[in-house]
CSV table of C-alpha atoms in Angstrom, one decimal:
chain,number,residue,atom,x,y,z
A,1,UNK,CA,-3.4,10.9,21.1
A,2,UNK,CA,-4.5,8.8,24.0
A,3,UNK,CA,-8.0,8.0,23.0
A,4,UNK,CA,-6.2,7.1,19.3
A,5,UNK,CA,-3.7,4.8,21.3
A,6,UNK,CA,-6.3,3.1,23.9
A,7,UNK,CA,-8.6,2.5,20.0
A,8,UNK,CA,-5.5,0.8,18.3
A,9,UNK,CA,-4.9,-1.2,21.6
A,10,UNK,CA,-8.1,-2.1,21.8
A,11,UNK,CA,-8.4,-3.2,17.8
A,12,UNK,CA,-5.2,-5.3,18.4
A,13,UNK,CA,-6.8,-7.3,21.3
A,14,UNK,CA,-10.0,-8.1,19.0
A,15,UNK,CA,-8.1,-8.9,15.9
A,16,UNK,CA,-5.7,-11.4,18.0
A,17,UNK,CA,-9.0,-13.0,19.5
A,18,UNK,CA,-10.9,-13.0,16.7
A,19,UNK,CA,-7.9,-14.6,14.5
A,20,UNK,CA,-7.7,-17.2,17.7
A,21,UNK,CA,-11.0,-18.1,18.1
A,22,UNK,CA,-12.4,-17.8,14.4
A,23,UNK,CA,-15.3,-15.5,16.1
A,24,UNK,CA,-15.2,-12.2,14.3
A,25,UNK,CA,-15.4,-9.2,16.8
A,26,UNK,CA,-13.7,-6.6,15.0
A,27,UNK,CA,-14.6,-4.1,12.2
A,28,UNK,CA,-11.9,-2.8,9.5
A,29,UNK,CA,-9.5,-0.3,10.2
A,30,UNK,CA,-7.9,-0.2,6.5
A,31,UNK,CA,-9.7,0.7,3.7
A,32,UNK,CA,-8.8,1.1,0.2
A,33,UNK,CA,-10.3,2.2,-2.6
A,34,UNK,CA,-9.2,1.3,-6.1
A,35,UNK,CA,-10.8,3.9,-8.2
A,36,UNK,CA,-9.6,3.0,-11.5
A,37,UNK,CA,-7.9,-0.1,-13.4
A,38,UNK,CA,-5.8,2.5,-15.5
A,39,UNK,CA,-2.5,3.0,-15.3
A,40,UNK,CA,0.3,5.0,-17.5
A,41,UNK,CA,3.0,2.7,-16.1
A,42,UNK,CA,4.4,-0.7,-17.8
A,43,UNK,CA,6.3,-1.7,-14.9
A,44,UNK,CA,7.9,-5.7,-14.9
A,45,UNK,CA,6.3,-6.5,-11.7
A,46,UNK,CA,2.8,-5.6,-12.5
A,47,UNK,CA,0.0,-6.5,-14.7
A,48,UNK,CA,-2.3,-3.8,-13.6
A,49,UNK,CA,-1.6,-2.3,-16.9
A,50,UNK,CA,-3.0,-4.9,-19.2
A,51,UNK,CA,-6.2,-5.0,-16.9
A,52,UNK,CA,-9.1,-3.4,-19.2
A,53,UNK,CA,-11.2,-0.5,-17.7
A,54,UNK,CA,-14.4,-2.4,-17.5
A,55,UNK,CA,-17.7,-1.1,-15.9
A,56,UNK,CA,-16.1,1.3,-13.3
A,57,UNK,CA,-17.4,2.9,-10.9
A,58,UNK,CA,-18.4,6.9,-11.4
A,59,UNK,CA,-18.2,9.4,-9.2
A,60,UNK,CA,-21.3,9.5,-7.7
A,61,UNK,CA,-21.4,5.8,-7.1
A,62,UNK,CA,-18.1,5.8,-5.0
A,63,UNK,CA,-19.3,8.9,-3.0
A,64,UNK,CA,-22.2,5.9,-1.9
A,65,UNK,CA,-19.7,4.1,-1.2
A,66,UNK,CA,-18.0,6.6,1.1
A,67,UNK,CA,-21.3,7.2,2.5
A,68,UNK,CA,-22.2,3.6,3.2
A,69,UNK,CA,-19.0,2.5,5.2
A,70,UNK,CA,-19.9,6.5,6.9
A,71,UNK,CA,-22.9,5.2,8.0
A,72,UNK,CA,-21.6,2.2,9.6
A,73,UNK,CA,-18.2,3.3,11.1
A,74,UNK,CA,-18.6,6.8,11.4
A,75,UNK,CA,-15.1,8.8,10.6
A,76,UNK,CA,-12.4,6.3,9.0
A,77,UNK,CA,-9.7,6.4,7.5
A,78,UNK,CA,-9.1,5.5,3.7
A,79,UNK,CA,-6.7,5.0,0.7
A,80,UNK,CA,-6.9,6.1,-3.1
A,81,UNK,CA,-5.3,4.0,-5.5
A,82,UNK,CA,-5.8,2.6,-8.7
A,83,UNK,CA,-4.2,2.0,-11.5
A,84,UNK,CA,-2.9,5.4,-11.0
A,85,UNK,CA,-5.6,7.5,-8.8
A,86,UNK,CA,-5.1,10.7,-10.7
A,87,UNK,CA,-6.5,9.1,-14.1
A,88,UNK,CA,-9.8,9.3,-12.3
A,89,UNK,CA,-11.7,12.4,-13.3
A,90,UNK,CA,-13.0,14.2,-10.1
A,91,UNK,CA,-11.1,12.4,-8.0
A,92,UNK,CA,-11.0,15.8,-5.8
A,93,UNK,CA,-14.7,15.7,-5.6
A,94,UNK,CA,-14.5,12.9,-3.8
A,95,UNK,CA,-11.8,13.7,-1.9
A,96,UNK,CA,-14.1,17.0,-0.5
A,97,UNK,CA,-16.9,14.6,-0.4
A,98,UNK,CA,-14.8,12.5,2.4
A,99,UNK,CA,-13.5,15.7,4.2
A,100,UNK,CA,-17.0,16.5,4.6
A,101,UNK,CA,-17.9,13.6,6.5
A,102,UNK,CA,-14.9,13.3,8.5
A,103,UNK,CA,-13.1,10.9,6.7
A,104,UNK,CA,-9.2,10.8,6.3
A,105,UNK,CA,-7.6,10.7,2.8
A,106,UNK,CA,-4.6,8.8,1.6
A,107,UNK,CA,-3.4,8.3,-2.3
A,108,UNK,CA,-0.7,5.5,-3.6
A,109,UNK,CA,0.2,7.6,-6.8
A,110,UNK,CA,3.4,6.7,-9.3
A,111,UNK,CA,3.9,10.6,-9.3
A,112,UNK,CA,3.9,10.7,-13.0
A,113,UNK,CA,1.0,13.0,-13.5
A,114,UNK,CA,1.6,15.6,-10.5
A,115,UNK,CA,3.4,19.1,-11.5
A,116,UNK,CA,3.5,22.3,-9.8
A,117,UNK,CA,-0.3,23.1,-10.3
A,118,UNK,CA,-1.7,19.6,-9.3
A,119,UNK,CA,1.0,19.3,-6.7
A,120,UNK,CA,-0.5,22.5,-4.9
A,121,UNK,CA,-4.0,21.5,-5.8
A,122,UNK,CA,-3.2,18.2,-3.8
A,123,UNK,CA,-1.6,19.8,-0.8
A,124,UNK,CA,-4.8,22.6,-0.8
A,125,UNK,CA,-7.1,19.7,-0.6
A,126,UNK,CA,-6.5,18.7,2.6
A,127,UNK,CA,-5.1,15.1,1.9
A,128,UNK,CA,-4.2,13.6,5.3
A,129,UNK,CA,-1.3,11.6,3.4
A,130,UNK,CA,0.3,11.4,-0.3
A,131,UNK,CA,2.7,7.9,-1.1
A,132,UNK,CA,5.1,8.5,-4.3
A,133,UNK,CA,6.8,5.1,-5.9
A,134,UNK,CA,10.8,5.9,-6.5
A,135,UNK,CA,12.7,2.9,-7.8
A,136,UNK,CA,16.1,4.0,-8.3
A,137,UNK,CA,18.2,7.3,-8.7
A,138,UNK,CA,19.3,5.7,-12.1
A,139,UNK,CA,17.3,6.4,-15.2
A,140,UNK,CA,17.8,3.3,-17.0
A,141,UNK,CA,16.6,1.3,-14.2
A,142,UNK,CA,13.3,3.2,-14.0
A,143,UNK,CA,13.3,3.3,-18.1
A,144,UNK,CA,13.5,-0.6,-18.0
A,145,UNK,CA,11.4,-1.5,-14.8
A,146,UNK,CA,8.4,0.9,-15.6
A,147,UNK,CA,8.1,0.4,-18.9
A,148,UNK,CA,8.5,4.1,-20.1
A,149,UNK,CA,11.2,6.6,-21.2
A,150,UNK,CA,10.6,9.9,-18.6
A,151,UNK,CA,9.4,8.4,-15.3
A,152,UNK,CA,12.8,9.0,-13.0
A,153,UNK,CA,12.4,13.2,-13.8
A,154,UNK,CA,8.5,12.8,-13.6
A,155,UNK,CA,8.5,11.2,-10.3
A,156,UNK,CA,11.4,13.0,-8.7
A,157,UNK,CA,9.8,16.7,-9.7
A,158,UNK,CA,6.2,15.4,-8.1
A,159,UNK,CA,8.3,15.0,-4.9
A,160,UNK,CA,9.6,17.7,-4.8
A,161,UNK,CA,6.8,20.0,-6.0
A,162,UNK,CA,4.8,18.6,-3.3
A,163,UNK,CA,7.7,19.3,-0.5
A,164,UNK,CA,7.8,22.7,-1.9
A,165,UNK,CA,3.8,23.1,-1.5
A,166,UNK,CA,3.6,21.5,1.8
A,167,UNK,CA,6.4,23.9,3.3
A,168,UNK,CA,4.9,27.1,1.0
A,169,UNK,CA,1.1,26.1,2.6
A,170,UNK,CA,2.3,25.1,6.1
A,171,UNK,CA,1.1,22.2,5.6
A,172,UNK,CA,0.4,18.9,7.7
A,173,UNK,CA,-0.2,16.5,5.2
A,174,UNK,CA,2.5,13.2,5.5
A,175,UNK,CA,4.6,12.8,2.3
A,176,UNK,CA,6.6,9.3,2.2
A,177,UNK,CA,8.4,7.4,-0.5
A,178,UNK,CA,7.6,3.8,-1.5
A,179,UNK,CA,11.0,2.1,-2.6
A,180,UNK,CA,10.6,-1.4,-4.0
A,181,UNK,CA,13.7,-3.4,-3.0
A,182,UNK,CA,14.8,-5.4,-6.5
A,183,UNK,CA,18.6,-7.1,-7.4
A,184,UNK,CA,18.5,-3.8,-10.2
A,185,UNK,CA,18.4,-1.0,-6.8
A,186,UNK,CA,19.3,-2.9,-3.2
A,187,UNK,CA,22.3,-1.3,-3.6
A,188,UNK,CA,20.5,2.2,-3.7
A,189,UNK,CA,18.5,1.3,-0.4
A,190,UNK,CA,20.6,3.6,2.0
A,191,UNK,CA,21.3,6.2,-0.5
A,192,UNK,CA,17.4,6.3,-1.0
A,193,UNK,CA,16.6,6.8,2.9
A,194,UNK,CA,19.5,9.4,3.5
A,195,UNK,CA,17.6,11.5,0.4
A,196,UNK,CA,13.9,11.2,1.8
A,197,UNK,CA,15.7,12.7,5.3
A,198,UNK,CA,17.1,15.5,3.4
A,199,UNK,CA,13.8,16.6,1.9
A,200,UNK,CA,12.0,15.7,4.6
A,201,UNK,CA,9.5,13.2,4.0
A,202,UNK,CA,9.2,9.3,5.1
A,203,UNK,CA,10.1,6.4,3.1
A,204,UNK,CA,8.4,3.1,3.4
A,205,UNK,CA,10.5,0.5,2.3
A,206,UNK,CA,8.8,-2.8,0.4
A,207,UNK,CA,9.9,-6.5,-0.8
A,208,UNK,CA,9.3,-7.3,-3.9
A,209,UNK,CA,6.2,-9.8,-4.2
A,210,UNK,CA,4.6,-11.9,-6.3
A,211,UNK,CA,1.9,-10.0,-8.8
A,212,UNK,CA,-1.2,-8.6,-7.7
A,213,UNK,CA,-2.8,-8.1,-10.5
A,214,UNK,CA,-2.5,-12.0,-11.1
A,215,UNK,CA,-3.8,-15.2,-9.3
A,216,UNK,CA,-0.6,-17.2,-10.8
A,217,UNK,CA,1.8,-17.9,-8.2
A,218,UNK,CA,5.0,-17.3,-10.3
A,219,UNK,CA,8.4,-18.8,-8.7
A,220,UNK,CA,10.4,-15.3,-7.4
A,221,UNK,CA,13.3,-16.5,-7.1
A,222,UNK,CA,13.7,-17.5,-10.5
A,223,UNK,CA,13.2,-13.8,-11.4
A,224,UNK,CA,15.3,-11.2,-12.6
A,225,UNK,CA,14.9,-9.3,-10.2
A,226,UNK,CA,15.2,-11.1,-7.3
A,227,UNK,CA,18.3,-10.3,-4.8
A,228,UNK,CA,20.2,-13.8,-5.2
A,229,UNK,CA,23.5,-12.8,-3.5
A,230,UNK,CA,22.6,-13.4,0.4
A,231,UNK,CA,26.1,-11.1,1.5
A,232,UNK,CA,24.7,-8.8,0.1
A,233,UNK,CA,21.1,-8.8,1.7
A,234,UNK,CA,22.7,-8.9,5.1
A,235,UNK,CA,25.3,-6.1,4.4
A,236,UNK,CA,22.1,-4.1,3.1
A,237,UNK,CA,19.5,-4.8,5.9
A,238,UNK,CA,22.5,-4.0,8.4
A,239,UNK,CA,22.7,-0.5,6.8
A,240,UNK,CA,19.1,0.0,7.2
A,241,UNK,CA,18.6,-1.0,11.0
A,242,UNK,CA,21.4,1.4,11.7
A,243,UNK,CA,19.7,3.8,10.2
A,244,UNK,CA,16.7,2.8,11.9
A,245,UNK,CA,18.3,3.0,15.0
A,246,UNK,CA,20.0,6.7,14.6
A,247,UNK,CA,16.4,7.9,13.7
A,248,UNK,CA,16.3,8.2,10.0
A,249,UNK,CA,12.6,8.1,8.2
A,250,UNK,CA,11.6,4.8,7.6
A,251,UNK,CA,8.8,4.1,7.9
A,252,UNK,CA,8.6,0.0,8.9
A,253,UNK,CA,9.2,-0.4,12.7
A,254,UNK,CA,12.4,-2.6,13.9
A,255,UNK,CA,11.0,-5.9,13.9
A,256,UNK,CA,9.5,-5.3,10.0
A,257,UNK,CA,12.9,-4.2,9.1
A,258,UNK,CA,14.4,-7.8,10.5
A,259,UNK,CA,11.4,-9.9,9.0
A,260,UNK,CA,11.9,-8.4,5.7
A,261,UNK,CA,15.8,-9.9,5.7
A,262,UNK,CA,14.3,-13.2,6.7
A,263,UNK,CA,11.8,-12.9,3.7
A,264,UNK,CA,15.1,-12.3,1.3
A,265,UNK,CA,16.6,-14.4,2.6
A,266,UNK,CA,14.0,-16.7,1.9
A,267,UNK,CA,13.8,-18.7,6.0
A,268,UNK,CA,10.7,-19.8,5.9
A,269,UNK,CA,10.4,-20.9,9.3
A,270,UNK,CA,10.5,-17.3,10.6
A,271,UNK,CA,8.2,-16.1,8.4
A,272,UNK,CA,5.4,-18.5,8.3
A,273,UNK,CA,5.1,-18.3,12.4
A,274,UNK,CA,4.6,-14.6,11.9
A,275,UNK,CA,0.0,-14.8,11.7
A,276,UNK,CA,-1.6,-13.0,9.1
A,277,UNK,CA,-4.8,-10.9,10.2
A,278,UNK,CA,-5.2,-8.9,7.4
A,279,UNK,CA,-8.9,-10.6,6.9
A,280,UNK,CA,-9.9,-9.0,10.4
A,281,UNK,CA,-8.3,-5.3,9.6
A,282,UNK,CA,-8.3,-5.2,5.9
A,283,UNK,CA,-11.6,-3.7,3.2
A,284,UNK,CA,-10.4,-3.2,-0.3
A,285,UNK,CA,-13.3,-2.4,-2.6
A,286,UNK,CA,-11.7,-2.3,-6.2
A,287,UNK,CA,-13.1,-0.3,-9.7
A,288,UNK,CA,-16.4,-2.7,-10.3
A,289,UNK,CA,-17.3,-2.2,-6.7
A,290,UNK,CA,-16.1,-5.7,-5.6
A,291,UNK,CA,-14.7,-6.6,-2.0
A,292,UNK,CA,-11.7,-8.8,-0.9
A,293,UNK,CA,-9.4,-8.4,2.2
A,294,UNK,CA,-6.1,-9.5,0.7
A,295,UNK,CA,-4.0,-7.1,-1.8
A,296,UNK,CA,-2.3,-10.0,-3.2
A,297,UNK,CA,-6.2,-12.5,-3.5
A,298,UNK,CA,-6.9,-11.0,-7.0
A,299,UNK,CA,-10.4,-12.3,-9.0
A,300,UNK,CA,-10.1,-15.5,-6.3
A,301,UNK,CA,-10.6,-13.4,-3.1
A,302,UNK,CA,-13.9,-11.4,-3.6
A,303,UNK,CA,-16.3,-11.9,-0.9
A,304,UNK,CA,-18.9,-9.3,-2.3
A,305,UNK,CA,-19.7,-6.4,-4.1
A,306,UNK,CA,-20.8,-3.3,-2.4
A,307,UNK,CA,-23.3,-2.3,-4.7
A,308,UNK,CA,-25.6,-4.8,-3.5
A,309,UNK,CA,-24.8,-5.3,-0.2
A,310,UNK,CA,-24.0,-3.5,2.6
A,311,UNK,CA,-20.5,-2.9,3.8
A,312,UNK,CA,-21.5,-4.9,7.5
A,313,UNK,CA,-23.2,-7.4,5.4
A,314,UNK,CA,-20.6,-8.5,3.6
A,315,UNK,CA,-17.9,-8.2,6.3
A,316,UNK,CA,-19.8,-10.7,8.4
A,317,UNK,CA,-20.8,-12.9,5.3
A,318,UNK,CA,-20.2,-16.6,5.2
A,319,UNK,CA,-18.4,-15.4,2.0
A,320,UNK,CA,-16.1,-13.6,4.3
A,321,UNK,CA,-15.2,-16.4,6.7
A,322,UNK,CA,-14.8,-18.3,4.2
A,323,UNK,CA,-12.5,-16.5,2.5
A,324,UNK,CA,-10.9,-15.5,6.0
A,325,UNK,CA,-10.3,-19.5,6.3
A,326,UNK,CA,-8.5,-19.4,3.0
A,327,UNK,CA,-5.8,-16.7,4.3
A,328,UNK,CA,-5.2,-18.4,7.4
A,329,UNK,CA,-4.1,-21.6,5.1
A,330,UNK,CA,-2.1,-19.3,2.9
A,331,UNK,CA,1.6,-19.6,3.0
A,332,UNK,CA,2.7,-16.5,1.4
A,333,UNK,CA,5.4,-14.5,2.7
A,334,UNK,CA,3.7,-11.2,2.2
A,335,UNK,CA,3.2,-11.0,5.3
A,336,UNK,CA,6.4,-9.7,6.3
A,337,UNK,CA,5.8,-6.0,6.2
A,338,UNK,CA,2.8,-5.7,8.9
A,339,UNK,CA,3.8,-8.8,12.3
A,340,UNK,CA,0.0,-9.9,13.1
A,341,UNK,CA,-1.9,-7.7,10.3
A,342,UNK,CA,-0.3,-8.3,6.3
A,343,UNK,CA,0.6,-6.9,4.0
A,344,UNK,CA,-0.3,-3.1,3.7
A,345,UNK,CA,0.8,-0.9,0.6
């Protein structure tokens, strides 16, 4: 635990100064993988679904890919996501693949796909950590926001199947909620977190933001589902620190939790002091084998592809500085959920 703490210290220092100074002195420390384009949701606040699976990469091509950041980090620690990850054949090849070198799974999933049998198959595999997206406790608002009629029983069973597997198994592996915050649920938030501390897993609580399957900037606050009654965003974030406070699961730390009101609130003066660094921590290689730092930098923030080059060779690119120039111009508010690092999913 000390060695891990004195590492993270250690990263923060470098990031800061290589953020200050514009010399790069720090490797990644967040990698995703985005196996597949594919997806079985339709959800409003998403065009991942009308991406077409184009050229992806197979199995054996993203095991070199494991191999090649391997071979210049050594152990690390990384995320499966897609598209849904589970529409990837093999994906638990890989998976063992990574266990065998050291490396430290994680999987975004929607939850649609996971019963008993692949629940238990999940929790045998030795993932380090499994994130399941639960919009609301009402059906119609998961009917209408993820474009399909059976997703609230779908995604509440994988939940609880996997519960029910890690307590069977004696399990370590971390189980959290992802609960995007919309004017159809805010009203669900504490309801929500009170739930995940019953079953006993984490919830990580997230703003809604602009699309990242899109380079067009749409206005937010013009959406339906943005949270326009201000009251209301106070009343709700005052819930949620209190239930910060008295220890509940959630996941954000108490400064997140006060950065994301200001982001509802929309005060842009707090939010745009608050640096981003996620170009100094961040490696996102996505289905084709391109490489960008930024979650929400679609087709305009690829700085390589890792196919051709290595991993180190593209982090230290002129490609990537530039590109680490663009984020520090950006005035997103994404950064909200992560003070001094961006936007993490």
């Amino acid at each position: 635990m000390l060695r891990k703490q004195v590492k993270e210290g250690t990263n923060f220092i470098r990031r800061r100064l290589s953020h200050l100074t514009r010399l790069n002195i720090v490797k990644p420390s967040y990698f995703t993988f985005e196996l597949t384009n594919k997806c079985n949701f339709f959800c409003k606040y998403c065009d991942q679904w009308k991406i077409k699976p184009d050229k992806e990469l197979s199995l054996l091509e993203w095991k070199c890919v494991s191999k090649k950041i391997f071979d210049w980090m050594g152990p690390y620690n990384v995320k499966l996501s897609g598209g849904e990850p589970f529409l990837k054949k093999n994906i638990f090849d890989l998976i063992r693949y990574n266990n065998n070198l050291g490396i430290k799974t994680m999987i975004n999933s929607n939850g649609y796909l996971i019963d008993d049998k692949l629940a238990e198959k999940i929790v045998k595999s030795n993932v380090h950590f499994i994130k399941i997206s639960l919009i609301s406790f009402n059906k119609d608002v998961n009917e209408d926001l993820r474009g399909r009629k059976d997703v609230f029983e779908k995604s509440m069973n994988a939940v609880k199947k996997l519960v029910y597997w890690k307590q069977k198994l004696n399990s370590n592996i971390n189980i959290s909620l992802a609960f995007l915050m919309n004017s159809q649920n805010l009203e669900e938030v504490e309801e929500m977190i009170l739930w995940a501390k019953k079953i006993g897993v984490r919830i990580y609580l997230q703003v809604l933001v602009h699309n990242f399957k899109s380079d067009v900037r749409e206005n937010l606050e013009k959406s339906e589902l943005w949270p326009k009654n201000k009251k209301q965003i106070k009343e709700v974030f005052r819930k949620i620190i209190l239930l910060k406070k008295n220890n509940y699961p959630i996941v954000q730390s108490m400064p997140i939790l006060k950065l994301m009101r200001e982001y509802f609130l929309r005060n842009e003066k707090i939010i745009l002091r608050t640096p981003c660094k996620i170009s100094y921590y961040s490696f996102i290689v996505d289905p084709e084998g391109n490489v960008r730092f930024c979650f929400g930098r679609h087709k305009n923030g690829l700085v390589g592809n890792i196919k051709e080059d290595s991993p180190k060779d593209i982090w230290f690119s002129k490609q990537s500085n530039i590109e680490r120039e663009n984020i520090r111009n950006c005035r997103e508010f994404c950064r909200v959920h992560k003070p001094g690092r961006g936007f993490l999913i």
